[in-house]
Each structure stands twice: as structure tokens, then as C-alpha cells.
Rosetta silent file (secondary structure, phi, psi, omega in degrees, C-alpha in Angstrom):
SEQUENCE: XXXXXXXXXXXXXXXXXXXXXXXXXXXXXXXXXXXXXXXXXXXXXXXXXXXXXXXXXXXXXXXXXXXXXXXXXXXXXXXXXXXXXXXXXXXXXXXXXXXXXXXXXXXXXXXXXXXXXXXXXXXXXXXXXXXXXXXXXXXXXXXXXXXXXXXXXXXXXXXXXXXXXXXXXXXXXXXXXXXXXXXXXXXXXXXXXXXXXXXXXXXXXXXXXXXXXXXXXXXXXXXXXXXXXXXXXXXXXXXXXXXXXXXXXXXXXXXXXXXXXXXXXXXXXXX
SCORE:     score description
SCORE:     0.000 S_00000001
   1 L     0.000  133.555 -178.076    0.000    0.000    0.000 S_00000001
   2 L   -89.707  127.578  176.841    1.374    3.398   -0.974 S_00000001
   3 L   -86.846  129.861  178.979    1.366    6.079    1.697 S_00000001
   4 L  -112.938  120.698  177.707    0.419    9.523    0.431 S_00000001
   5 L   -91.552  123.006  178.769    1.447   12.484    2.531 S_00000001
   6 L   -94.594  119.014 -177.979   -0.920   15.416    2.213 S_00000001
   7 L   -67.655  148.821  177.193    0.910   18.682    2.842 S_00000001
   8 L   -65.186  155.399  179.488   -0.671   21.074    5.351 S_00000001
   9 L   -61.472  141.787 -177.581   -2.545   24.059    3.905 S_00000001
  10 L   -71.102  134.787  174.128   -0.273   26.933    3.015 S_00000001
  11 L   -79.875  151.981  169.170   -0.375   29.880    5.353 S_00000001
  12 L   -56.996  159.750 -175.359   -0.574   33.415    3.998 S_00000001
  13 H   -54.815  -44.009 -178.584    2.845   35.038    3.723 S_00000001
  14 H   -61.875  -40.217 -178.247    2.358   37.013    6.920 S_00000001
  15 H   -74.162  -27.917  175.472    1.333   33.870    8.818 S_00000001
  16 H   -65.853  -38.528  176.545    4.294   31.886    7.475 S_00000001
  17 H   -65.966  -39.608  179.839    6.587   34.503    8.968 S_00000001
  18 H   -64.960  -35.066 -178.791    4.619   34.330   12.226 S_00000001
  19 H   -64.724  -30.783 -179.468    4.934   30.539   12.284 S_00000001
  20 H   -75.698  -26.248 -177.024    8.717   30.833   12.266 S_00000001
  21 L  -148.344   64.206 -179.866    8.778   33.226   15.200 S_00000001
  22 L   -63.648  -46.976  173.085    5.427   33.300   16.956 S_00000001
  23 L  -159.648   90.532  179.850    7.147   34.166   20.225 S_00000001
  24 H   -55.897  -35.809  179.278   10.859   33.369   20.479 S_00000001
  25 H   -63.894  -43.114 -179.527   10.821   34.409   24.131 S_00000001
  26 H   -64.790  -40.075  177.155    7.996   31.976   24.907 S_00000001
  27 H   -61.022  -43.184  179.198    9.818   29.163   23.097 S_00000001
  28 H   -64.578  -40.784  179.968   12.957   29.830   25.121 S_00000001
  29 H   -64.354  -36.956  177.422   10.987   29.906   28.387 S_00000001
  30 H   -65.024  -41.490  179.337    9.410   26.564   27.530 S_00000001
  31 H   -65.644  -32.468  178.296   12.846   25.064   26.864 S_00000001
  32 H   -78.133  -10.656 -171.468   14.059   26.434   30.212 S_00000001
  33 L    56.029   47.006 -175.003   11.005   24.981   32.002 S_00000001
  34 L   -77.583  154.360  174.777   10.574   28.466   33.428 S_00000001
  35 L  -122.714  129.472  179.907    7.967   29.494   35.987 S_00000001
  36 E   159.830 -160.182 -174.487    6.548   33.001   35.990 S_00000001
  37 E  -124.632  124.013  176.535    4.351   35.465   34.124 S_00000001
  38 E  -100.241  115.556 -178.111    4.856   36.579   30.523 S_00000001
  39 E  -101.704  120.394  176.968    3.271   39.980   29.923 S_00000001
  40 E  -120.906  174.404 -172.487    2.584   40.895   26.301 S_00000001
  41 L   -59.449  -39.594 -173.210    0.726   43.782   24.682 S_00000001
  42 L  -111.169   13.598  178.690   -2.616   41.981   24.341 S_00000001
  43 E   169.303  179.141 -175.337   -2.540   39.508   27.207 S_00000001
  44 E  -131.144  136.278  175.807   -0.708   37.584   29.900 S_00000001
  45 E  -116.471  130.996  178.212    0.498   33.973   29.965 S_00000001
  46 E  -102.010  122.709 -177.413    1.188   32.178   33.247 S_00000001
  47 E  -111.486  142.993  172.128    3.874   29.499   33.000 S_00000001
  48 E  -136.732  117.368 -177.977    4.749   26.714   35.412 S_00000001
  49 L    52.964   39.099  176.169    7.744   24.507   34.601 S_00000001
  50 L    82.047    1.025  178.922    7.541   25.669   30.987 S_00000001
  51 E  -108.976  151.442  179.341    3.847   24.844   30.536 S_00000001
  52 E   -86.124  119.217 -178.513    0.972   27.323   30.181 S_00000001
  53 E  -105.090  -17.195 -177.378   -1.326   27.018   33.184 S_00000001
  54 E  -165.292  153.550  177.366   -3.472   30.121   32.706 S_00000001
  55 E  -146.239  147.742  178.217   -3.968   33.030   30.291 S_00000001
  56 E  -138.872  146.842  175.721   -5.730   36.381   30.458 S_00000001
  57 L  -153.992  140.144  175.165   -6.518   39.050   27.891 S_00000001
  58 L   -66.400  -12.316 -179.152   -8.704   42.167   27.934 S_00000001
  59 L   -93.187   -1.137 -177.078  -10.007   40.992   24.538 S_00000001
  60 L  -130.714  141.178  174.827  -11.385   37.674   25.847 S_00000001
  61 L   -60.326  143.171 -178.925  -13.987   36.853   28.520 S_00000001
  62 L   -82.442  178.392 -176.523  -12.373   35.468   31.647 S_00000001
  63 H   -59.710  -38.312 -179.719  -13.029   32.105   33.240 S_00000001
  64 H   -60.741  -39.946  178.639  -15.711   33.543   35.526 S_00000001
  65 H   -64.188  -45.648 -178.229  -17.759   34.775   32.569 S_00000001
  66 H   -65.437  -33.346 -178.535  -17.584   31.408   30.805 S_00000001
  67 H   -75.169  -36.049 -170.846  -18.554   29.547   33.987 S_00000001
  68 H  -100.343  -13.909 -171.928  -21.491   31.736   35.001 S_00000001
  69 L   -65.623  -34.064 -173.361  -22.989   32.942   31.702 S_00000001
  70 L  -121.770   25.266  172.872  -25.041   29.835   30.977 S_00000001
  71 L    85.595    6.219  176.649  -25.721   28.427   34.418 S_00000001
  72 L   -61.649  -36.973 -179.751  -22.711   26.134   34.791 S_00000001
  73 L  -143.452  141.322  176.921  -21.946   27.909   38.068 S_00000001
  74 L   -66.697  140.077 -178.447  -23.888   30.422   40.131 S_00000001
  75 H   -59.708  -36.751 -179.730  -22.435   33.901   39.895 S_00000001
  76 H   -65.370  -36.257  178.666  -22.367   34.242   43.681 S_00000001
  77 H   -64.369  -42.399  178.006  -20.279   31.057   44.010 S_00000001
  78 H   -65.808  -42.051 -178.977  -17.698   32.411   41.570 S_00000001
  79 H   -61.008  -40.360  178.662  -17.633   35.802   43.285 S_00000001
  80 H   -65.604  -44.148 -179.729  -16.939   34.176   46.656 S_00000001
  81 H   -65.009  -42.014 -178.672  -14.148   32.009   45.237 S_00000001
  82 H   -66.739  -33.149 -179.551  -12.578   34.918   43.334 S_00000001
  83 H   -70.383  -23.420 -176.579  -12.652   37.145   46.424 S_00000001
  84 L  -101.470    0.809 -177.443  -10.667   34.574   48.426 S_00000001
  85 L  -122.389  150.539 -178.860   -8.055   33.719   45.775 S_00000001
  86 L   -74.611  -18.859 -179.791   -5.207   35.821   44.321 S_00000001
  87 L  -154.432  163.639 -176.933   -6.056   34.938   40.700 S_00000001
  88 H   -59.315  -34.944 -178.968   -8.799   33.211   38.667 S_00000001
  89 H   -62.610  -42.814  179.182   -6.814   29.992   38.292 S_00000001
  90 H   -72.997  -29.064  173.305   -6.581   29.510   42.050 S_00000001
  91 H   -63.934  -41.097  178.076  -10.243   30.472   42.423 S_00000001
  92 H   -64.426  -39.415  178.403  -11.090   27.682   39.980 S_00000001
  93 H   -63.932  -37.790  177.646   -8.950   25.236   41.950 S_00000001
  94 H   -63.476  -39.603  177.057  -10.827   26.179   45.127 S_00000001
  95 H   -65.227  -36.906  179.067  -14.107   25.449   43.358 S_00000001
  96 H   -63.417  -43.163  179.836  -12.703   22.129   42.205 S_00000001
  97 H   -67.694  -34.006 -177.919  -11.800   21.144   45.765 S_00000001
  98 H   -76.930  -17.192  177.733  -15.191   22.221   47.098 S_00000001
  99 L    72.661   24.911 -177.427  -17.039   20.093   44.560 S_00000001
 100 L   -80.626   -9.926  175.409  -19.607   22.770   43.691 S_00000001
 101 L  -149.297  156.501 -176.821  -19.493   21.919   39.979 S_00000001
 102 L   -59.889  142.036 -179.339  -18.489   18.860   37.939 S_00000001
 103 H   -58.179  -44.333 -177.992  -14.756   18.425   37.400 S_00000001
 104 H   -61.735  -40.133 -179.684  -15.159   17.953   33.642 S_00000001
 105 H   -65.034  -41.727  179.747  -17.157   21.172   33.232 S_00000001
 106 H   -66.839  -43.997 -179.704  -14.562   23.196   35.123 S_00000001
 107 H   -62.992  -40.139  179.637  -11.636   21.695   33.223 S_00000001
 108 H   -64.599  -45.517  179.053  -13.357   22.331   29.881 S_00000001
 109 H   -65.188  -36.788  178.461  -14.112   25.976   30.720 S_00000001
 110 H   -61.540  -46.474  179.664  -10.557   26.424   32.010 S_00000001
 111 H   -67.660  -37.999  176.680   -9.065   25.165   28.736 S_00000001
 112 H   -58.433  -47.161 -179.116  -11.531   27.234   26.701 S_00000001
 113 H   -66.085  -37.605 -178.809  -10.497   30.380   28.583 S_00000001
 114 H   -65.085  -51.137 -179.030   -6.792   29.506   28.303 S_00000001
 115 H   -67.197  -33.842 -178.876   -6.787   28.961   24.533 S_00000001
 116 H   -66.574  -53.326  179.317   -9.097   31.944   23.999 S_00000001
 117 H   -68.043  -34.666  179.116   -6.988   34.448   25.931 S_00000001
 118 H   -62.553  -34.121  177.835   -3.783   32.810   24.695 S_00000001
 119 H   -58.805  -43.674 -178.444   -4.804   33.486   21.095 S_00000001
 120 H   -77.382  -35.726  178.749   -4.899   37.229   21.781 S_00000001
 121 H   -61.339  -31.367 -179.558   -1.842   37.217   24.035 S_00000001
 122 L   -93.719   12.232  177.635    0.186   35.784   21.139 S_00000001
 123 L   -63.744  150.739  177.339   -1.124   38.309   18.607 S_00000001
 124 L   -55.324  141.488 -175.128    1.542   40.188   16.624 S_00000001
 125 L  -149.557  146.666  174.251    2.852   43.139   18.580 S_00000001
 126 L   -92.879    0.460 -179.041    5.401   45.879   18.231 S_00000001
 127 L  -104.234  127.245 -179.627    5.940   45.915   21.999 S_00000001
 128 L   -66.849  145.847  177.784    8.463   43.466   23.472 S_00000001
 129 L   -76.237  161.451  178.260    7.183   41.031   26.079 S_00000001
 130 E  -129.150  135.276 -179.291    8.339   41.037   29.717 S_00000001
 131 E  -118.039  130.850  176.449    8.767   37.943   31.861 S_00000001
 132 E  -107.854  111.872 -178.186    8.712   37.894   35.670 S_00000001
 133 E   -70.743  142.368  171.759   10.364   34.755   36.999 S_00000001
 134 L    64.242   26.500 -175.445    8.816   32.893   39.920 S_00000001
 135 L   -92.335   54.855  164.933    5.729   35.085   40.083 S_00000001
 136 L    99.895  -39.729 -172.317    3.264   32.623   41.582 S_00000001
 137 L   -67.555  157.551  178.755    1.999   30.090   39.034 S_00000001
 138 L  -153.863  162.101  174.337    2.376   26.373   39.675 S_00000001
 139 L   -76.071  119.358 -178.189    1.213   23.119   38.224 S_00000001
 140 L  -120.429 -162.295 -177.801   -2.101   22.371   39.907 S_00000001
 141 L   -72.980  -20.727  179.159   -5.041   20.039   39.442 S_00000001
 142 L   -78.409  149.090 -176.133   -6.388   21.947   36.441 S_00000001
 143 L   -66.473  141.704  171.757   -4.971   20.939   33.041 S_00000001
 144 L  -111.730  168.511 -177.802   -2.014   22.849   31.617 S_00000001
 145 E  -131.448  146.096  174.837   -0.888   22.873   27.991 S_00000001
 146 E   -66.206  150.459  178.025    2.548   22.770   26.327 S_00000001
 147 H   -56.793  -42.048 -177.697    3.676   25.999   24.692 S_00000001
 148 H   -62.282  -33.189  178.896    3.898   24.258   21.320 S_00000001
 149 H   -69.009  -40.949  178.492    0.223   23.233   21.590 S_00000001
 150 H   -65.761  -41.348  179.337   -0.878   26.806   22.304 S_00000001
 151 H   -65.733  -41.648 -179.876    1.199   28.154   19.404 S_00000001
 152 H   -62.857  -43.076 -179.802   -0.130   25.506   17.019 S_00000001
 153 H   -67.936  -36.419  178.133   -3.739   26.272   17.965 S_00000001
 154 H   -62.604  -44.128  178.747   -3.125   30.019   17.660 S_00000001
 155 H   -66.109  -38.148  178.125   -1.798   29.612   14.121 S_00000001
 156 H   -61.599  -40.938 -179.715   -4.712   27.331   13.196 S_00000001
 157 H   -68.235  -39.897  177.222   -7.158   29.996   14.387 S_00000001
 158 H   -59.786  -44.131 -178.814   -5.382   32.756   12.466 S_00000001
 159 H   -64.901  -41.194  178.922   -5.583   30.725    9.282 S_00000001
 160 H   -60.916  -46.829  179.940   -9.268   29.950    9.805 S_00000001
 161 H   -63.124  -39.725  179.296  -10.153   33.626   10.266 S_00000001
 162 H   -62.111  -38.631 -179.680   -8.091   34.578    7.210 S_00000001
 163 H   -70.166  -34.871 -179.528   -9.985   32.052    5.101 S_00000001
 164 H   -69.574  -43.928 -179.156  -13.365   33.281    6.315 S_00000001
 165 L  -165.537  115.506 -169.048  -12.596   36.963    5.634 S_00000001
 166 L   -74.003  -15.303 -177.351   -9.058   38.287    5.169 S_00000001
 167 L   -88.782  117.139 -177.950   -9.635   41.817    6.467 S_00000001
 168 L   -83.604    7.893 -174.081   -9.184   41.916   10.292 S_00000001
 169 H   -58.675  -35.075 -177.184  -10.738   45.391   10.686 S_00000001
 170 H   -74.418   -9.797 -177.744  -13.972   43.970   12.136 S_00000001
 171 H   -69.490  -32.086 -172.473  -12.086   42.138   14.888 S_00000001
 172 H  -124.073  -15.281 -177.017  -11.453   45.222   16.998 S_00000001
 173 L   -84.977  155.140  168.755  -13.594   48.107   15.663 S_00000001
 174 L   -57.544  148.063 -172.895  -17.153   48.916   16.774 S_00000001
 175 E  -112.997  145.970  177.538  -19.598   47.142   14.457 S_00000001
 176 E  -125.383  155.480  173.982  -22.629   48.428   12.563 S_00000001
 177 E   -74.273  147.141  178.873  -25.464   46.695   10.753 S_00000001
 178 L  -137.936  152.146  175.542  -25.260   46.770    6.973 S_00000001
 179 L   -82.591  117.688 -178.047  -27.627   45.829    4.167 S_00000001
 180 L   -64.806  137.650  176.872  -26.116   42.785    2.482 S_00000001
 181 L   -70.269  147.083  178.634  -25.480   43.178   -1.204 S_00000001
 182 L   -62.829  141.230 -179.935  -27.390   40.717   -3.403 S_00000001
 183 L   154.992  176.680 -177.391  -25.420   37.632   -4.226 S_00000001
 184 H   -59.857  -39.675 -177.551  -24.643   34.109   -3.080 S_00000001
 185 H   -64.833  -42.318 -178.687  -22.983   35.219    0.173 S_00000001
 186 H   -69.606  -24.577 -178.283  -25.954   37.345    1.217 S_00000001
 187 H   -74.996  -13.715  179.450  -28.368   34.541    0.410 S_00000001
 188 L   -65.267  137.418 -179.980  -26.844   32.350    3.119 S_00000001
 189 L   -72.097  149.667  178.165  -29.146   31.954    6.085 S_00000001
 190 L   -89.144  125.346 -179.442  -28.065   33.407    9.409 S_00000001
 191 L   -72.958  163.006  176.857  -27.652   30.718   12.056 S_00000001
 192 H   -57.191  -38.847  177.804  -29.079   31.196   15.569 S_00000001
 193 H   -62.882  -43.380  179.624  -25.566   31.817   16.905 S_00000001
 194 H   -69.245  -34.529  178.124  -24.947   34.462   14.259 S_00000001
 195 H   -62.722  -38.161  177.614  -28.392   35.979   14.867 S_00000001
 196 H   -62.525  -37.998  176.090  -27.494   36.467   18.545 S_00000001
 197 H   -68.478  -48.110 -175.713  -24.401   38.382   17.434 S_00000001
 198 H   -60.851  -38.813 -177.862  -26.252   40.348   14.785 S_00000001
 199 H   -66.978  -18.988 -178.019  -29.007   41.404   17.198 S_00000001
 200 H  -101.107   -1.972  178.060  -26.436   43.011   19.509 S_00000001
 201 L   -72.686  122.092 -173.082  -24.560   44.996   16.868 S_00000001
 202 L  -137.273   10.834 -178.477  -25.245   48.640   17.676 S_00000001
 203 L    83.815   -3.351 -179.558  -22.373   50.739   16.353 S_00000001
 204 L  -119.636  -44.081 -176.244  -20.733   50.802   19.792 S_00000001
 205 L   -72.688  142.457  170.504  -19.925   47.215   20.741 S_00000001
 206 L   -96.386  176.984  177.232  -16.813   45.488   19.436 S_00000001
 207 H   -60.446  -38.197  177.985  -16.429   41.749   18.935 S_00000001
 208 H   -63.983  -39.454  177.203  -14.883   41.505   22.425 S_00000001
 209 H   -63.587  -42.360  179.807  -17.906   43.309   23.909 S_00000001
 210 H   -63.038  -39.979  179.676  -20.272   40.943   22.100 S_00000001
 211 H   -61.640  -42.268  179.142  -18.386   37.914   23.424 S_00000001
 212 H   -67.601  -42.196  179.002  -18.776   39.128   27.012 S_00000001
 213 H   -60.257  -37.646 -176.777  -22.448   39.955   26.526 S_00000001
 214 H   -88.789  -11.924 -177.208  -23.078   36.492   25.122 S_00000001
 215 L    67.188   35.864 -178.466  -20.806   34.660   27.562 S_00000001
 216 L  -117.239  163.184  173.392  -18.938   33.023   24.680 S_00000001
 217 L   -62.434  142.174 -177.845  -15.323   32.615   23.769 S_00000001
 218 H   -65.351  -38.157 -179.107  -14.019   35.665   21.935 S_00000001
 219 H   -63.777  -43.500  178.539  -12.513   33.615   19.125 S_00000001
 220 H   -61.356  -35.008  176.139  -15.816   31.873   18.384 S_00000001
 221 H   -67.671  -37.260  176.294  -17.438   35.301   18.282 S_00000001
 222 H   -62.293  -37.164  177.003  -14.769   36.453   15.820 S_00000001
 223 H   -59.351  -46.971  178.703  -15.674   33.502   13.584 S_00000001
 224 H   -64.863  -39.734 -179.550  -19.311   34.658   13.524 S_00000001
 225 H   -63.531  -43.966 -179.132  -18.252   38.291   13.009 S_00000001
 226 H   -66.910  -39.552  178.491  -16.035   37.446   10.044 S_00000001
 227 H   -65.258  -41.931  178.187  -18.735   35.290    8.448 S_00000001
 228 H   -66.932  -34.501  176.965  -21.335   38.026    8.888 S_00000001
 229 H   -67.630  -43.448  179.285  -18.876   40.561    7.486 S_00000001
 230 H   -62.701  -33.591  179.534  -18.138   38.376    4.483 S_00000001
 231 L   -82.853   -6.398  177.513  -21.892   38.025    3.845 S_00000001
 232 L    86.940   11.228 -178.538  -22.377   41.795    4.086 S_00000001
 233 L   -79.879  -33.374 -179.804  -24.557   41.771    7.206 S_00000001
 234 E  -134.636  166.685  179.281  -22.216   43.839    9.375 S_00000001
 235 E  -154.939  153.756  174.203  -19.222   46.121    8.893 S_00000001
 236 E   -69.999  146.886  175.840  -16.711   47.945   11.079 S_00000001
 237 L   -60.510  128.336 -179.608  -17.493   51.554   11.841 S_00000001
 238 L   -60.006  141.260  177.041  -15.520   53.611    9.304 S_00000001
 239 L   -68.268  145.407  177.517  -12.535   55.378   10.768 S_00000001
 240 L   -61.630  135.231  178.673  -12.823   59.148   11.016 S_00000001
 241 L   -64.475  147.983  179.065  -11.144   60.816    8.035 S_00000001
 242 L   -65.966  139.538  179.096   -7.895   62.555    8.769 S_00000001
 243 L   -62.438  146.868  179.298   -8.274   66.327    9.163 S_00000001
 244 L   -62.788  149.161  179.924   -7.127   68.336    6.146 S_00000001
 245 L   -64.630  145.373  178.859   -3.609   69.688    6.449 S_00000001
 246 L   -64.961  141.037  178.521   -3.301   73.213    7.774 S_00000001
 247 L   -62.874  145.812  179.591   -2.664   75.808    5.076 S_00000001
 248 L   -63.857  145.577  179.838    0.942   76.898    4.879 S_00000001
 249 L   -63.805  145.228  178.697    1.689   80.173    6.653 S_00000001
 250 L   -66.404  133.737 -178.252    1.735   83.275    4.489 S_00000001
 251 L   -64.848  140.599  177.677    5.298   84.235    3.720 S_00000001
 252 L   -92.191  120.579 -176.009    6.608   87.263    5.567 S_00000001
 253 L   -88.479  128.234  178.295    8.187   89.688    3.139 S_00000001
 254 L  -115.199    3.471  179.234   11.310   91.444    4.295 S_00000001
 255 L   -65.000  122.468 -176.320   12.314   93.017    0.951 S_00000001
 256 H   -62.678  -33.541 -179.865   12.670   96.764    1.741 S_00000001
 257 H   -66.068  -43.233  179.459   11.377   97.838   -1.695 S_00000001
 258 H   -65.914  -39.536  178.988    8.164   95.835   -1.312 S_00000001
 259 H   -62.590  -37.928  178.745    7.710   97.136    2.243 S_00000001
 260 H   -66.103  -42.144  178.916    8.052  100.730    0.942 S_00000001
 261 H   -62.283  -38.419  178.946    5.455  100.119   -1.763 S_00000001
 262 H   -64.920  -38.135  178.840    3.027   98.746    0.834 S_00000001
 263 H   -67.750  -39.335  177.255    3.459  101.873    2.981 S_00000001
 264 H   -63.406  -40.102  178.430    2.820  104.112   -0.057 S_00000001
 265 H   -62.519  -42.004 -178.443   -0.316  102.067   -0.893 S_00000001
 266 H   -65.778  -37.856 -179.521   -1.590  102.419    2.669 S_00000001
 267 H   -67.458  -42.013  178.032   -0.930  106.183    2.613 S_00000001
 268 H   -63.590  -39.452 -179.619   -2.802  106.673   -0.689 S_00000001
 269 H   -67.456  -24.753 -179.315   -5.749  104.646    0.587 S_00000001
 270 H   -80.680  -13.389 -179.998   -5.900  106.868    3.660 S_00000001
 271 L   -70.170    0.000    0.000   -6.345  110.089    1.570 S_00000001
């Protein structure tokens, strides 16, 4: 039997460059089996012995939102645990020990939050990351993930979004409703998940805001946003046009002959 190797789908040029150096610092920390906190422009990764144990990003709902949005855990139970723990990961571990929710549900939400925030934390950035060694994280009862697994999933998500709609403008801008242009894309029916997103588009909320309102992972919301954008149902709020350049200052004439003529003109006009 002949084995046929199917090559992986080609990444866009920008993503091929990203694949070679998604985060050299993170790769080095994984090789060192480092423990600490990696702070990047769009999020934070908590490492323990070179593995990612927790992630946070202002662009992704936190673990508490994912646990409480759909009744998996009572909001008051999460608030009590979070108030008694230094970070969400340890609050989740306290809930695990107390047995107030099924272990599988907590582990699943923990991994969802980790990969979701990790996707944004590893976004391209012009700001160098900072790592604080020994700043608290540890391997606990909740699942951790290897750095290579987080990087692989991040690249897979980037490629998926690029295929759905290559323009990332709708990912971060406030969104507005738009009348879809006639055509095959507009004829596609809107799924219930997409309808929930569409109904909340108001010209103010961003995709991250919609994810928090819906209690969903931010990346899954981006998938719906890109599909709705590709179909013409929504669009990012147009950026304000740049103000016109100021007119150049009028030149100041210092030629003595011209200055004399101006004084004569002023004197004649005064007669």
C-alpha cells in the first residue's frame, strides 16, 4: 500500500513569517522549564515549569464569565471564590476542591479560557514582552498545555479567520449593521448563533464586547463576526477621516522695496 502524505494548507505570507517566530521568548521559556508570568501587549500567559497554566486578555472573557454565563456555576459562588483567591486559576482550583461543579465542566471551561486568551496574548505586537520569573503560578489540578500546543492552535485559528474573511478590521472596531449586497454570500441563512451576534450589533460594541455579553469565547465570536462581514450583514465603523492639512503660513516679506510700496499704498488709501 502506498502512503500519500498530504501537505498542510499553506499559510498566507504574513502567517508563514509568524509561524517561524510566533514568540521566540515563549519558546525559550518553555525550553528552560521556566515558571513566571509573561506579559505581552494583548494579554498575559502564566507558566509553570515551561507549561501554560493560565492566560488572560482584555479581549477575551475570563473564566468567571464562561462559567457563570449559561448556568454552569452560580455567579455568587464564583464571586466568593474569586474574592478569596489571588487569581482566577486559584479560584477555579478552590471550586474544584469544594465540589460545587463537575470536574469535567470546570476543566473544559478552564481550557476554553486559556486557549481563547492565549490566542490574543500571542497576537503580533510591536511591543516586546516582559517575563517575571517565579511570580506565583504552579502546576495544579487543572490541566495545563505545552507551549507548542498553544502556538499551534493560535496559528490554526489565524488561518481559519483569514480564510473566512481576510480583512481583520472587524475584529477590533465597533460594528454596525449593513444591508447585504445581493449575491450568493448574502443569500446564506443566518444561524441562531450568528443571529445572537447580529441582534447586539449597535455601532458601539466590538467583537470583544459581544463575546462578554453572550458569555462566549471571543474567538468563536470572531468567527461569527467574520462570516457576517463576508456576507455583508455587518461592517466595522468607518474610521474618522484625517483632518485636512493646515494651510501653509503666508510668507513674511522682508524686501525693503516691497515694504516701501506697501506703505505708499496704505498712505494713498488713507487720503
